[in-house]
mmCIF file of C-alpha atoms in Angstrom:
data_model
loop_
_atom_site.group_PDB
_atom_site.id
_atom_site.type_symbol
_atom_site.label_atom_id
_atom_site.label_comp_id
_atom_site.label_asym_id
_atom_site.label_seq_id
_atom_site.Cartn_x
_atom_site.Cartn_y
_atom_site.Cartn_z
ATOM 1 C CA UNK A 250 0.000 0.000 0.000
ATOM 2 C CA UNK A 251 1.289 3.616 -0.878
ATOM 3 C CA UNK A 252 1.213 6.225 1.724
ATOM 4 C CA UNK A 253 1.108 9.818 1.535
ATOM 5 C CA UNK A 254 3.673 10.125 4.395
ATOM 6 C CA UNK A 255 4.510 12.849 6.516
ATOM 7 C CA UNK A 256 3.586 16.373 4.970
ATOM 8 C CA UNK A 257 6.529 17.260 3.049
ATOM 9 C CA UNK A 258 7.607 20.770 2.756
ATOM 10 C CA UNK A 259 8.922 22.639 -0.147
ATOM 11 C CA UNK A 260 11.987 23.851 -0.215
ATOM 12 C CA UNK A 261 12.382 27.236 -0.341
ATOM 13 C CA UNK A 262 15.401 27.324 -2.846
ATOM 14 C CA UNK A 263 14.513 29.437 -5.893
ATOM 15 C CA UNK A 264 14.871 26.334 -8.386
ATOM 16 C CA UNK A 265 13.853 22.690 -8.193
ATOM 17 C CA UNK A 266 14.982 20.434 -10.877
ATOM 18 C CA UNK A 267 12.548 18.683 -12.650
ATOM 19 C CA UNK A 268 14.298 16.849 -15.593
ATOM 20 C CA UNK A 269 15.552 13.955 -14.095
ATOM 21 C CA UNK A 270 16.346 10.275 -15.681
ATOM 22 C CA UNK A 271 17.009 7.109 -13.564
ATOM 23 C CA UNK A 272 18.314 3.993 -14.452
ATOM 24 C CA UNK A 273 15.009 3.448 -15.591
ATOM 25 C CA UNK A 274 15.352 4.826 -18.432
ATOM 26 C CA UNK A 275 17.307 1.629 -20.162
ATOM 27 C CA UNK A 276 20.954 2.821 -21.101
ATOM 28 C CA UNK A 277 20.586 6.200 -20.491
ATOM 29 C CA UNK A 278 20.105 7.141 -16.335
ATOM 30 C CA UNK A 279 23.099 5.691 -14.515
ATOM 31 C CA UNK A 280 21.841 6.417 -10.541
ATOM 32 C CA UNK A 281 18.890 4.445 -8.961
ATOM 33 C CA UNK A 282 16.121 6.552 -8.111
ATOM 34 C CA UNK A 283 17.272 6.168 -3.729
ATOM 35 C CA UNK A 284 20.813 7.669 -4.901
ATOM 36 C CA UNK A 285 18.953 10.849 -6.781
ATOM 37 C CA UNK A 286 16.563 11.387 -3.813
ATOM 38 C CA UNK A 287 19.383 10.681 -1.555
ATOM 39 C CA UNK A 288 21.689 13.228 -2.887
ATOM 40 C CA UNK A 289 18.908 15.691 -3.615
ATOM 41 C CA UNK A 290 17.788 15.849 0.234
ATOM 42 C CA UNK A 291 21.532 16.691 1.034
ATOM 43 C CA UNK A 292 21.484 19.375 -1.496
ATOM 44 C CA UNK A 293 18.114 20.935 0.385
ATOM 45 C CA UNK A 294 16.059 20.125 -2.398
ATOM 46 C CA UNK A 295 12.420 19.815 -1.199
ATOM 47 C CA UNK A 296 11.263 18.744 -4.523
ATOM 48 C CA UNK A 297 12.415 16.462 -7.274
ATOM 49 C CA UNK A 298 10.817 15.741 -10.746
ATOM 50 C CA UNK A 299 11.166 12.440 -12.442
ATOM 51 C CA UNK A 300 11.313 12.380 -16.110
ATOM 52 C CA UNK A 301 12.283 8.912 -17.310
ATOM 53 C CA UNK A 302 12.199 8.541 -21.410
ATOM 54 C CA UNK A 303 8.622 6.930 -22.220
ATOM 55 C CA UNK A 304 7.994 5.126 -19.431
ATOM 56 C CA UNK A 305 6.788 5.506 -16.277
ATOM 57 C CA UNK A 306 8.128 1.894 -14.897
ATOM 58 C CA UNK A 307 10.632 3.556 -11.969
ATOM 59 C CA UNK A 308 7.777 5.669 -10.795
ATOM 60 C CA UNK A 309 7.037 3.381 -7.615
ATOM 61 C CA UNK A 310 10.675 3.140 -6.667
ATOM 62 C CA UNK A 311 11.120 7.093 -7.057
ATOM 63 C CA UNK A 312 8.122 7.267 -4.958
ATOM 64 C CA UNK A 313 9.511 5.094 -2.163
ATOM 65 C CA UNK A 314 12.590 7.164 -2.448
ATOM 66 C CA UNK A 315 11.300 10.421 -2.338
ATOM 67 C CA UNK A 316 9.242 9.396 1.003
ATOM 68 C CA UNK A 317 12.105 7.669 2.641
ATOM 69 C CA UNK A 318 14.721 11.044 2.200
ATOM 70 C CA UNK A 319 11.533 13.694 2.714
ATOM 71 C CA UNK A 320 11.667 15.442 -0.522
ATOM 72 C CA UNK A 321 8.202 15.554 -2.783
ATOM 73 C CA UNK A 322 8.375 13.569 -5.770
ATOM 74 C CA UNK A 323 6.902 15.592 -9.264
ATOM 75 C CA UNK A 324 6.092 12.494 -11.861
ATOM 76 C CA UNK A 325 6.672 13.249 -15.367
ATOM 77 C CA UNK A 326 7.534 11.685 -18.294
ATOM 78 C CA UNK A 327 10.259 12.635 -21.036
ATOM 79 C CA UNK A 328 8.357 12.208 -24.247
ATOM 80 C CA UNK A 329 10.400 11.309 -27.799
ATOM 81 C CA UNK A 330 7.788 11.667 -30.792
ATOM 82 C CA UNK A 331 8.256 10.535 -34.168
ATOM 83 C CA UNK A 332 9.214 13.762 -35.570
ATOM 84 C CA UNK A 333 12.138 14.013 -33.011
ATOM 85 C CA UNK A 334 10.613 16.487 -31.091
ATOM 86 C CA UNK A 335 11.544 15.685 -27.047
ATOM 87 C CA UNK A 336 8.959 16.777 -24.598
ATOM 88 C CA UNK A 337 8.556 16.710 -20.515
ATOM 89 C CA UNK A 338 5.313 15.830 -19.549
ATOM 90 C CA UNK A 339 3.831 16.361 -16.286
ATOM 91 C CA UNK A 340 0.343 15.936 -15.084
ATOM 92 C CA UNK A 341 -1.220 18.467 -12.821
ATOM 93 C CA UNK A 342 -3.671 15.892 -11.259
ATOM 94 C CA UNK A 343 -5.097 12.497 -10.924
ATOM 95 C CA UNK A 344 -7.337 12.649 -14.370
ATOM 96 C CA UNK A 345 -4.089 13.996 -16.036
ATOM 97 C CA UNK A 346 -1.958 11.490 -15.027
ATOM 98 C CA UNK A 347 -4.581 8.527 -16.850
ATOM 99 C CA UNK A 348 -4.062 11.089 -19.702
ATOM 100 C CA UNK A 349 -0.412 10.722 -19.522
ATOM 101 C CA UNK A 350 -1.002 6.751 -19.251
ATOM 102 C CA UNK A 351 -2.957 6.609 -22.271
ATOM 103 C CA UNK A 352 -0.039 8.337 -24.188
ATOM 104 C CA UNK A 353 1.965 6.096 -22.907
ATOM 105 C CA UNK A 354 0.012 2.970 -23.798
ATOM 106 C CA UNK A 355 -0.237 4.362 -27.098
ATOM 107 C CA UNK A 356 3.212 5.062 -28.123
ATOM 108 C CA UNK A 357 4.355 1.542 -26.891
ATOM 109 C CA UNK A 358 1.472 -0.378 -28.453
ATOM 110 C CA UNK A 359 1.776 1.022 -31.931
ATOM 111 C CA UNK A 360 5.407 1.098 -32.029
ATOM 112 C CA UNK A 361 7.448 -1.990 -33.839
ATOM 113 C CA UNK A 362 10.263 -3.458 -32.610
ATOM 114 C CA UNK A 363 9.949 -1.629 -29.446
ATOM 115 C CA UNK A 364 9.879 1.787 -31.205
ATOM 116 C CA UNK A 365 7.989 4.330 -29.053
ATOM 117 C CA UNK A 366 5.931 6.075 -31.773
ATOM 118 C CA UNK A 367 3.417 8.866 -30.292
ATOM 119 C CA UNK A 368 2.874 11.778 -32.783
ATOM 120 C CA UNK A 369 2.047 15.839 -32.286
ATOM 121 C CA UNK A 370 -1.616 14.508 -33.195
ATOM 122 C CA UNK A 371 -1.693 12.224 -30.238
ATOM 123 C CA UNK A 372 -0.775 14.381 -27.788
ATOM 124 C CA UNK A 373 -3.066 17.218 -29.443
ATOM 125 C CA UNK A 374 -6.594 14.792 -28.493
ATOM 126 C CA UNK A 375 -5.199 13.102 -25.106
ATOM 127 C CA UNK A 376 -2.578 15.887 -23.361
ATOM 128 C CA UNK A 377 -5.079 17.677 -21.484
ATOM 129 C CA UNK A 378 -3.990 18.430 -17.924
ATOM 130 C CA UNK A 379 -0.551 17.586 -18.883
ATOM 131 C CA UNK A 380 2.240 20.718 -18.102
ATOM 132 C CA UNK A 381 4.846 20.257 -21.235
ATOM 133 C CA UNK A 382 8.251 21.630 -21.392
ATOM 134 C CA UNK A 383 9.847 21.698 -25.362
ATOM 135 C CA UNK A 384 13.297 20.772 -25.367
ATOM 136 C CA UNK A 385 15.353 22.933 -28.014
ATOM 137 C CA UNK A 386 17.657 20.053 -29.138
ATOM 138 C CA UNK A 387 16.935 20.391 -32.890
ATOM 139 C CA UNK A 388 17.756 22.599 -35.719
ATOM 140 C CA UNK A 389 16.671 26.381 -35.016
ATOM 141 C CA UNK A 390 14.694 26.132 -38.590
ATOM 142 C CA UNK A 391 12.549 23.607 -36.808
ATOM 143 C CA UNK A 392 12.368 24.788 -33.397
ATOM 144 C CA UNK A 393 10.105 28.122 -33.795
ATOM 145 C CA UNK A 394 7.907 26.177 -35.707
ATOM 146 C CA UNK A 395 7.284 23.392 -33.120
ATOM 147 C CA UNK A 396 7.079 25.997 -30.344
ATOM 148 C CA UNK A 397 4.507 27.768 -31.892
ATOM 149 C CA UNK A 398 3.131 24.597 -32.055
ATOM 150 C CA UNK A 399 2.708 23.981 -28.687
ATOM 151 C CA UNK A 400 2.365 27.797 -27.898
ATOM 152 C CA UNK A 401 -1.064 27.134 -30.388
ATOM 153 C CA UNK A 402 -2.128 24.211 -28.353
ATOM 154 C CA UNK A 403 -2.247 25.520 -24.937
ATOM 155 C CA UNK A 404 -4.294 28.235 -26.310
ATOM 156 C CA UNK A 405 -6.892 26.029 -27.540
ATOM 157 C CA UNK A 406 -6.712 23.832 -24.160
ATOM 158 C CA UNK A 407 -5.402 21.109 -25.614
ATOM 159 C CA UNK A 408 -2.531 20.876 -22.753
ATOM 160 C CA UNK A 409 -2.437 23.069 -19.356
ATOM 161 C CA UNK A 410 0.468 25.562 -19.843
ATOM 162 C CA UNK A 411 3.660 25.200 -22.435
ATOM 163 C CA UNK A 412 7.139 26.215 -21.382
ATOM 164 C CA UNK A 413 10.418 26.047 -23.317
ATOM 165 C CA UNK A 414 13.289 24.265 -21.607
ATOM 166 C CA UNK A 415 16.940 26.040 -20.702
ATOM 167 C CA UNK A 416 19.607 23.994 -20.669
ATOM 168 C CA UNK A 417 23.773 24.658 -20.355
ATOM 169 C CA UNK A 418 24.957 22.053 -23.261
ATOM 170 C CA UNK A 419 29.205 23.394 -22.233
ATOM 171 C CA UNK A 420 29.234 24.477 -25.750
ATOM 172 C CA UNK A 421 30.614 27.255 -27.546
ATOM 173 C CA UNK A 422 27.795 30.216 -27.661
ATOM 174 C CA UNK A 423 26.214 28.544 -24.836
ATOM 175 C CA UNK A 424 24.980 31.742 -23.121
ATOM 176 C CA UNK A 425 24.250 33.743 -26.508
ATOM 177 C CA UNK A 426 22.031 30.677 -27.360
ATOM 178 C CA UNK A 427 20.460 30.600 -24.199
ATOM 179 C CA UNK A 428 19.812 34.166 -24.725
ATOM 180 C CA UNK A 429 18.505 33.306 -27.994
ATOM 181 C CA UNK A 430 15.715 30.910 -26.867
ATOM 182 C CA UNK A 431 14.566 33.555 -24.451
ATOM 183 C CA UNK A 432 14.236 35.969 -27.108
ATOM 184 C CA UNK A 433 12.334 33.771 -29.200
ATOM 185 C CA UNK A 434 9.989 32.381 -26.610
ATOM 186 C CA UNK A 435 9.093 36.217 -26.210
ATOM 187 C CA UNK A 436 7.844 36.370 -29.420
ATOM 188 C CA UNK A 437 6.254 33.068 -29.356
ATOM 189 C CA UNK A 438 4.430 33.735 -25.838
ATOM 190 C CA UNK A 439 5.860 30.728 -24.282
ATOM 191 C CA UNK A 440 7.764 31.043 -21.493
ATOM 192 C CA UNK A 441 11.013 29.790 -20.483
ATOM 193 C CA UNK A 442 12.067 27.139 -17.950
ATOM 194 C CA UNK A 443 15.411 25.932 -17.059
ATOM 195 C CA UNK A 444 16.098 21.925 -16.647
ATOM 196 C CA UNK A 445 18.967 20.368 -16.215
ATOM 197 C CA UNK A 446 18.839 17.171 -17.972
ATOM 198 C CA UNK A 447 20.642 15.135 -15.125
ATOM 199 C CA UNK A 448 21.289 11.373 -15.643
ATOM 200 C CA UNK A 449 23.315 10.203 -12.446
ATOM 201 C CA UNK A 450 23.805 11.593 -9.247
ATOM 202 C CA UNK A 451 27.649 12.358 -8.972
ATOM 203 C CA UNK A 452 29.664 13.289 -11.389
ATOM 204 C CA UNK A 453 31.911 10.144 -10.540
ATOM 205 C CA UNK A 454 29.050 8.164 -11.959
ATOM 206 C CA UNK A 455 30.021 9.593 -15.504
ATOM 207 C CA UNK A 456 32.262 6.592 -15.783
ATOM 208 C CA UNK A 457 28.967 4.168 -16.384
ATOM 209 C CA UNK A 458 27.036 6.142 -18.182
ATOM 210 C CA UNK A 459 29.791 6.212 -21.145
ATOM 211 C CA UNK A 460 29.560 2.753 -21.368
ATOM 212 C CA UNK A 461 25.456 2.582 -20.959
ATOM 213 C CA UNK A 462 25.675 4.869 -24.069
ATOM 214 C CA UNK A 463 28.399 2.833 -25.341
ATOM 215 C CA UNK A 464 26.199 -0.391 -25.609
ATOM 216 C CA UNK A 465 22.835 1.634 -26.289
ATOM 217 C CA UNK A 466 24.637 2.581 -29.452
ATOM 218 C CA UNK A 467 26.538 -0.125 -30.499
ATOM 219 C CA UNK A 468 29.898 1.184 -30.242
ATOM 220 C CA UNK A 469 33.124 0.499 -28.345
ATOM 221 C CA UNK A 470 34.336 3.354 -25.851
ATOM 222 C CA UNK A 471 36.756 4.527 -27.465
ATOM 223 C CA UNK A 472 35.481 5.119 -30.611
ATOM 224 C CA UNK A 473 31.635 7.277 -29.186
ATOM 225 C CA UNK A 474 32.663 10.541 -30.966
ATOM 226 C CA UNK A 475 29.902 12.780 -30.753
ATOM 227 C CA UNK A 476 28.154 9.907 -28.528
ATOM 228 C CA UNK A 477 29.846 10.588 -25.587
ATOM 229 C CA UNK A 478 29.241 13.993 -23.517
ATOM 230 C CA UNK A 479 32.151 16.063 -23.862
ATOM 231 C CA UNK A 480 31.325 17.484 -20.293
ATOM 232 C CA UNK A 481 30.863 15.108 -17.542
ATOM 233 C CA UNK A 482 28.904 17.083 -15.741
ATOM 234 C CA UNK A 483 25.303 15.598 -16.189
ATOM 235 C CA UNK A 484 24.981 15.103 -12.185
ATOM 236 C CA UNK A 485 22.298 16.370 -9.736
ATOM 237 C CA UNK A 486 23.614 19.922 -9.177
ATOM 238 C CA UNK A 487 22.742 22.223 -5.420
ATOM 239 C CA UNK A 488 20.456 24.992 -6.502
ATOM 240 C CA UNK A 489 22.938 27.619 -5.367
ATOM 241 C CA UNK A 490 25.191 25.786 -8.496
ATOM 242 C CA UNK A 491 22.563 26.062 -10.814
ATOM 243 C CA UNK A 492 21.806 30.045 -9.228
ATOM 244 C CA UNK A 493 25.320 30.690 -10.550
ATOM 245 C CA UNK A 494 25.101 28.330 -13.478
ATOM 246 C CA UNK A 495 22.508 30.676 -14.709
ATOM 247 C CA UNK A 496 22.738 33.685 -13.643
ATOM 248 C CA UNK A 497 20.558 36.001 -15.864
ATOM 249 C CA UNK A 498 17.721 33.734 -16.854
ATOM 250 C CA UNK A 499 16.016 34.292 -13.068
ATOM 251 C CA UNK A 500 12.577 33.896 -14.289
ATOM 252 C CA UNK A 501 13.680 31.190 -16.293
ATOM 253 C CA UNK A 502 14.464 29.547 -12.486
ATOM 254 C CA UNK A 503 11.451 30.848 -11.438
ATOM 255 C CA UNK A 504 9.068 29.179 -13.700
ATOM 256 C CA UNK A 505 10.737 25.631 -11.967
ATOM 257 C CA UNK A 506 8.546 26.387 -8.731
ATOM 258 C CA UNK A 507 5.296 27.990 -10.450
ATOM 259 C CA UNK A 508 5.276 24.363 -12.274
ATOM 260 C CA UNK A 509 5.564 22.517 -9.056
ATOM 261 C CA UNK A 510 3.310 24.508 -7.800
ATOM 262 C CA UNK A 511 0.599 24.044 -10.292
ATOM 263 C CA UNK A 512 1.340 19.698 -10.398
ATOM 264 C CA UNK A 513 0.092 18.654 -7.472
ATOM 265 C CA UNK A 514 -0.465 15.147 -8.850
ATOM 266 C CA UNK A 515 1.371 12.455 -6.356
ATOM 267 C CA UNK A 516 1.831 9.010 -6.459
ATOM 268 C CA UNK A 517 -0.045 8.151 -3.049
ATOM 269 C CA UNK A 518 -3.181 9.730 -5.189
ATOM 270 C CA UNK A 519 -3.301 5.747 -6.586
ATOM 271 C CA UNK A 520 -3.641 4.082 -3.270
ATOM 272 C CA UNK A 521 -7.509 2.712 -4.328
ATOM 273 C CA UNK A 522 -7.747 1.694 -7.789
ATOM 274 C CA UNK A 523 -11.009 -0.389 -8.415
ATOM 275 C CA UNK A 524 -13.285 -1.681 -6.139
ATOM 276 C CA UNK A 525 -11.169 -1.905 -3.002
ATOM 277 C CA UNK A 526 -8.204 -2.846 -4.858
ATOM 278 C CA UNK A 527 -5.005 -1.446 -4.020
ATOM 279 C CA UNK A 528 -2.193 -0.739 -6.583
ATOM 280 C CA UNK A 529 0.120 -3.507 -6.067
ATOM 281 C CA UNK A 530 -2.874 -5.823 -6.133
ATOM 282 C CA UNK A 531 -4.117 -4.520 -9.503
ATOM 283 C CA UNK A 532 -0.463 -4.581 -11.024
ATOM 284 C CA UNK A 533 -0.691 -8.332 -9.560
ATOM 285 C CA UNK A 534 -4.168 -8.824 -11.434
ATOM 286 C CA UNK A 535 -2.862 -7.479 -14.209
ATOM 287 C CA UNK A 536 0.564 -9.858 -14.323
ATOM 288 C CA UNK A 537 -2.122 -13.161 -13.430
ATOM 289 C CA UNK A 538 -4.194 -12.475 -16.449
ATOM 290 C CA UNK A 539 -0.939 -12.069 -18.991
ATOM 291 C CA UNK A 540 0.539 -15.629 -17.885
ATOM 292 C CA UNK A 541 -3.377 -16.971 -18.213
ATOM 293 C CA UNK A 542 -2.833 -15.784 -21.697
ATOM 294 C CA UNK A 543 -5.497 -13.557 -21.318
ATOM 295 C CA UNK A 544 -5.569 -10.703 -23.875
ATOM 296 C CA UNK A 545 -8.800 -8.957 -22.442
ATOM 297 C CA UNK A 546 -6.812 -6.170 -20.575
ATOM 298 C CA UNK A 547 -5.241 -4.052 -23.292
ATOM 299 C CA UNK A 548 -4.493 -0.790 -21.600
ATOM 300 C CA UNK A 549 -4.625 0.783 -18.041
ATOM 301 C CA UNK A 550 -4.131 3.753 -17.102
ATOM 302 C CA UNK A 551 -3.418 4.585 -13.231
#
């Protein structure tokens, strides 16, 4: 049974970071979800956000996590769709997160070969409720485009609110691009949010998560290239670092704790399911009827 837990306090730090991978996202996230919550509660974080790529399968175990160190747990999702337009998803409450499920179910069911395949259409007729950050990994032709995009479908209440994501790549021009994708979000009427793409816990952990990317692409260490991050930095950083980091984009840091404020969505929403059945009964259900062979159960959404 999942408990709420003791009322957890935010923190009163001026960022929270909310882009977050574990190791459950396969050959990507190189820290278990108790070694991100861990080092996040030293840091005085009192709020995390999970973002695993298309899947919401560490959920549980971020949840545990985030209960046993004391820091509040925002579930999200890191949406790839076909187009190659990366999202974060995050649902503002219980009816949002089933809309988050579906998109979810979707992607995985229609994909071959295990190829997640959810398209801007998709998430146009099932995203409502769902806060979505666009990351600006893709050509500049593309990216006011897409923004607009989303800009167009918040309007129209297809999603709840539409943010554009800041992030340090430790690239030449890093802080005139930066500047860049502020001034453009201006004239799109998005606003701008800073994440921090993390995918391990301490910068030590750098060391596995060359060679997760070196088997997730097929290639031996030495020869990665462009596969490997030329910084190692991709750790769980204090929020006084990422003050300084970036310096000048405050309301870019700001908008972190506006969209914590508006997801209030939690884990321990899901204690009761169905008729008296609690979660990890219903996952149990669900697990009986597959080995029966039974097909009747094609999607769920929590």
């Amino acid at each position: 049974m999942l408990t709420a837990g003791p009322a957890m306090a935010d923190s009163a730090a001026p960022y929270v970071e909310l882009q977050v991978a574990t190791n459950f996202s396969f050959l990507r996230g190189a820290s278990h979800p108790h070694e991100l919550f861990g080092r996040a509660a030293t840091f005085g974080y009192g709020t995390l956000g999970v973002t695993d790529h298309n899947s919401v399968a560490g959920i549980i175990r971020a949840h545990v996590a985030a209960e046993e160190h004391g820091v509040r747990l925002v579930p999200g999702v890191h949406l790839d769709l076909v187009d190659g337009t990366a999202l974060l998803a995050y649902p503002i409450d219980r009816a949002a997160w089933g809309s988050l499920c579906r998109l979810l179910t979707l992607g995985h069911k229609r994909g071959e070969r295990q190829v997640f395949t959810l398209t801007w259409e998709d998430l146009e007729a099932g995203g409502a409720g769902l806060v979505v950050i666009l990351l600006p990994d893709m050509p500049d032709a593309d990216l006011a485009r897409v923004l607009s995009r989303l800009g167009d479908l918040e309007r129209k209440g297809g999603i709840d609110s539409a943010y554009l994501g800041l992030t340090l790549r430790r690239r030449p021009g890093d802080q005139a691009r930066l500047q860049a994708l502020v001034d453009l979000a201006g004239r799109t009427g998005v606003p701008t949010v800073v994440v921090g793409d993390v995918l391990y816990h301490d910068a030590q952990r750098h060391i596995l998560q060359d060679v997760l990317t070196a088997i997730r692409l097929g290639a031996p260490l030495d020869q990665l290239g462009a596969g490997r991050e030329p910084f190692r930095d991709r750790h769980l950083k204090s929020p006084d670092e990422m003050l300084a980091l970036y310096r000048g984009f405050e309301a870019a840091l700001a908008a972190t704790r506006t969209i914590v404020a508006r997801c209030r969505f939690s884990v321990a929403d899901l204690t009761h399911l169905i008729h008296g059945i609690e979660y990890f009964g219903w996952i149990f259900l669900l697990l009986w009827f597959g080995r029966a062979g039974s097909h009747r159960v094609e999607a769920v959404s929590f």
